PDB file of C-alpha atoms in Angstrom:
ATOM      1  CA  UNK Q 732     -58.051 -13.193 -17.469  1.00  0.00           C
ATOM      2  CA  UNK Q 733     -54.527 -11.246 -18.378  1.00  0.00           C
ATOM      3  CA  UNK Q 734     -51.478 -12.953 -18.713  1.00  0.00           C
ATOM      4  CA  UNK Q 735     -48.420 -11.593 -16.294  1.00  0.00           C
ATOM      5  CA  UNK Q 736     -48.457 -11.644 -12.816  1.00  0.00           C
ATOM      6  CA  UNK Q 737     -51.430 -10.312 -10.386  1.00  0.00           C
ATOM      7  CA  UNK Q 738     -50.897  -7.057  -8.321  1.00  0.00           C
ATOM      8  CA  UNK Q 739     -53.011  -9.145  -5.706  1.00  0.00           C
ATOM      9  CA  UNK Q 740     -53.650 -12.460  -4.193  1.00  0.00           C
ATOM     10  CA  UNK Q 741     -57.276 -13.834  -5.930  1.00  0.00           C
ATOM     11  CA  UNK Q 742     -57.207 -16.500  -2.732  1.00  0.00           C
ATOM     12  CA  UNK Q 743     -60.142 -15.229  -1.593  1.00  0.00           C
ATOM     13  CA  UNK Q 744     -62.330 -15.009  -4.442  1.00  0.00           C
ATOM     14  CA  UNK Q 745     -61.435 -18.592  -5.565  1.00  0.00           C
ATOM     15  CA  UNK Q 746     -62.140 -19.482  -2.161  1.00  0.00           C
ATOM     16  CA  UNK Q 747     -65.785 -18.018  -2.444  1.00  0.00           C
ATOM     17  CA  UNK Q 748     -66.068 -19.774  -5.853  1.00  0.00           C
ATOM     18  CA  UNK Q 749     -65.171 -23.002  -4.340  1.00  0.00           C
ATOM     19  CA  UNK Q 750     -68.154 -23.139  -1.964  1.00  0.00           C
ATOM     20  CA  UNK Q 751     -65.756 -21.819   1.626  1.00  0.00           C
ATOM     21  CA  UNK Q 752     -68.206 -21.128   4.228  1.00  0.00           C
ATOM     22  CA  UNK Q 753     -69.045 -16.739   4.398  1.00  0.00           C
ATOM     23  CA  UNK Q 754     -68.290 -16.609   8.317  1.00  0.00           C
ATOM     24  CA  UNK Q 755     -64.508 -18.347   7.415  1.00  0.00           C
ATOM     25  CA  UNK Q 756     -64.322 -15.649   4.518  1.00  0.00           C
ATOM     26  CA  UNK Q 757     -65.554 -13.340   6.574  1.00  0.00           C
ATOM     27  CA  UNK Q 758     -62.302 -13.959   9.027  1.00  0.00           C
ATOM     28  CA  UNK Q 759     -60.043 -14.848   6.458  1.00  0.00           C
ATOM     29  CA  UNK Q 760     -60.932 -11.184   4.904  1.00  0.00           C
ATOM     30  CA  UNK Q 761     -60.446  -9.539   8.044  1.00  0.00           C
ATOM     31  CA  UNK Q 762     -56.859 -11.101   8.816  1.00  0.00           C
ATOM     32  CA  UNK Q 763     -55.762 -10.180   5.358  1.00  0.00           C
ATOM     33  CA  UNK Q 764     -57.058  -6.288   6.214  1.00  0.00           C
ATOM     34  CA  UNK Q 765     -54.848  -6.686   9.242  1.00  0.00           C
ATOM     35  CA  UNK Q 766     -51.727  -8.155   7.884  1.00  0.00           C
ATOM     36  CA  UNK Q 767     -51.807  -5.209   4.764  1.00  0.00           C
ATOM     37  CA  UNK Q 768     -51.902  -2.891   7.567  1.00  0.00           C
ATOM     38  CA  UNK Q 769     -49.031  -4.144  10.036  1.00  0.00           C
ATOM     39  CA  UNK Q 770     -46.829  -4.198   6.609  1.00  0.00           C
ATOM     40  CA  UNK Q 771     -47.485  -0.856   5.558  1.00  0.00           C
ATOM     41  CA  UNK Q 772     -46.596   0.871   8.895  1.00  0.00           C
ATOM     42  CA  UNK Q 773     -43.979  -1.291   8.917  1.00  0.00           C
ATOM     43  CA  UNK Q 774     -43.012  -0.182   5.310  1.00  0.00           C
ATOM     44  CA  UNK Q 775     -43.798   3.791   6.765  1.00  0.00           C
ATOM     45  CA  UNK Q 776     -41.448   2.794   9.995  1.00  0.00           C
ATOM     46  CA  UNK Q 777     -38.063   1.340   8.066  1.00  0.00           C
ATOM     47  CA  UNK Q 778     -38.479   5.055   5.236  1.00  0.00           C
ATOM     48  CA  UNK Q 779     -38.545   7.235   8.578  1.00  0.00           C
ATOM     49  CA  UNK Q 780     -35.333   5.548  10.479  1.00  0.00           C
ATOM     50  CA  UNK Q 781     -32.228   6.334   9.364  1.00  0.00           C
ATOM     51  CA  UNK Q 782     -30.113   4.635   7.682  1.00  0.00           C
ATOM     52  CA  UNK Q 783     -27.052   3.848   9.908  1.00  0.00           C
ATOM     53  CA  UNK Q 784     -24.416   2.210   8.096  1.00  0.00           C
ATOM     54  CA  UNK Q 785     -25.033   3.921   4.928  1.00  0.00           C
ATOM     55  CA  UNK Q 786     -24.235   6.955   5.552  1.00  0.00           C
ATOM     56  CA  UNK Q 787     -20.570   8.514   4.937  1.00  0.00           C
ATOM     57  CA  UNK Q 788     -19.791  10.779   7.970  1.00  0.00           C
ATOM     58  CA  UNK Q 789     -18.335  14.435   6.456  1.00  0.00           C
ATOM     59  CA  UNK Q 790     -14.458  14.805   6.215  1.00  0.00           C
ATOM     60  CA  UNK Q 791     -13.651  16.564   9.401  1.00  0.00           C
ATOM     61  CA  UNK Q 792     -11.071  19.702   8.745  1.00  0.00           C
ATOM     62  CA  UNK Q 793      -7.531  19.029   9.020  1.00  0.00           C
ATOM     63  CA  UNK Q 794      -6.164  19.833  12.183  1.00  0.00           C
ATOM     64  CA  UNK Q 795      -2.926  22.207  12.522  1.00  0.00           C
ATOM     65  CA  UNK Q 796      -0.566  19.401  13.447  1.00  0.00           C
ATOM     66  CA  UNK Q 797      -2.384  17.419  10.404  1.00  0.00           C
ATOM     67  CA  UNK Q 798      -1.353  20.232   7.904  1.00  0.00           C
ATOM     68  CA  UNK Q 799       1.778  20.833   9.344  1.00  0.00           C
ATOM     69  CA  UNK Q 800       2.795  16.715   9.057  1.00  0.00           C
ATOM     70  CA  UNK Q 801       1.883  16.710   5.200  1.00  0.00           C
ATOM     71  CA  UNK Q 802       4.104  19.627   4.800  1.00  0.00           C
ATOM     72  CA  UNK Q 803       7.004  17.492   5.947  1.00  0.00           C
ATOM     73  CA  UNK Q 804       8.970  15.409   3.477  1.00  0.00           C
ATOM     74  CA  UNK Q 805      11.303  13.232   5.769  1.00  0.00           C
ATOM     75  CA  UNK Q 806      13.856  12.367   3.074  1.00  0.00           C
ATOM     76  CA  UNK Q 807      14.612  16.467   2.852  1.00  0.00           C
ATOM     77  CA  UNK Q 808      15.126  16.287   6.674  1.00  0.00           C
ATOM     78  CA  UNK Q 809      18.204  16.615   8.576  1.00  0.00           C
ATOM     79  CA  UNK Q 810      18.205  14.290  11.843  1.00  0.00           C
ATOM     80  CA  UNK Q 811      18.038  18.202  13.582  1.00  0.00           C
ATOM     81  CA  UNK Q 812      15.558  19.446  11.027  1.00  0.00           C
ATOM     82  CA  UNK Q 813      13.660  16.277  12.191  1.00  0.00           C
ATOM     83  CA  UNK Q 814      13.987  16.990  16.020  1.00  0.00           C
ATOM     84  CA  UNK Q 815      12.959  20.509  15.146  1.00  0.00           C
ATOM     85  CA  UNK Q 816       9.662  19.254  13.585  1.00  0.00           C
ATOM     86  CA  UNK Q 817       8.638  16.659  16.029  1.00  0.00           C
ATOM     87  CA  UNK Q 818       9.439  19.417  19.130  1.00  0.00           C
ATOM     88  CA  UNK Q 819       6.983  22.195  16.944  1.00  0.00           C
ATOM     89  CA  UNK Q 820       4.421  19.070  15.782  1.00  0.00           C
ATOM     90  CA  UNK Q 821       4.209  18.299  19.693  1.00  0.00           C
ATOM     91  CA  UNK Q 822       3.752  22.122  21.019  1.00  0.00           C
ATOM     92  CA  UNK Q 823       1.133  22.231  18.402  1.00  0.00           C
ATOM     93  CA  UNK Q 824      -0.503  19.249  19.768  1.00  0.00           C
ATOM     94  CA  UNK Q 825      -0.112  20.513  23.223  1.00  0.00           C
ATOM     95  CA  UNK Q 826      -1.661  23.914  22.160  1.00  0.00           C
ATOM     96  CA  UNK Q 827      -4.947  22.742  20.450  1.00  0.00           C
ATOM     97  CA  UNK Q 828      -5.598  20.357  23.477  1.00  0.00           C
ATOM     98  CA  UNK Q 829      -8.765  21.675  25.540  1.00  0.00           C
TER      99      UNK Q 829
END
């Protein structure tokens, strides 16, 4: 006997040692075969899916209208400076539409 924990349940062999009948054993051995198994292809199945909410999507490239708007200091701006720049942000906008 080590001290620290087990790497594995010892139900069954104390089981044996306390007199359990073989055919219950038997089953109880079997289950346990079947419940490692569903766990690791359940294990295998949650490593090959995705992970959906972890991932950061890539920074998409700025578009024209995007570049041109953090050009634009509006405290430099005249009110027609202004006009000027929202008239060529919008026929930008109007031009990159599909």
């Amino acid at each position: 006997v080590r001290e620290g924990p087990a790497n594995q349940s010892y139900g069954l062999q104390v089981a044996t040692l306390a007199g359990v009948p073989k055919t219950v054993i038997k089953k109880a051995r079997q289950r346990l075969l079947e419940l490692e198994a569903s766990a690791q292809r359940h294990a295998e199945q949650q490593q090959s899916q995705l992970p959906l909410f972890n991932l950061s999507p890539e920074p998409a490239e700025p578009s024209a209208v995007e570049t041109l708007l953090e050009r634009i200091d509006p405290d430099d701006l005249t009110p027609r400076q202004a006009l000027e720049q929202l008239y060529l942000l919008k026929e930008k906008l109007e031009s990159s539409e599909p």
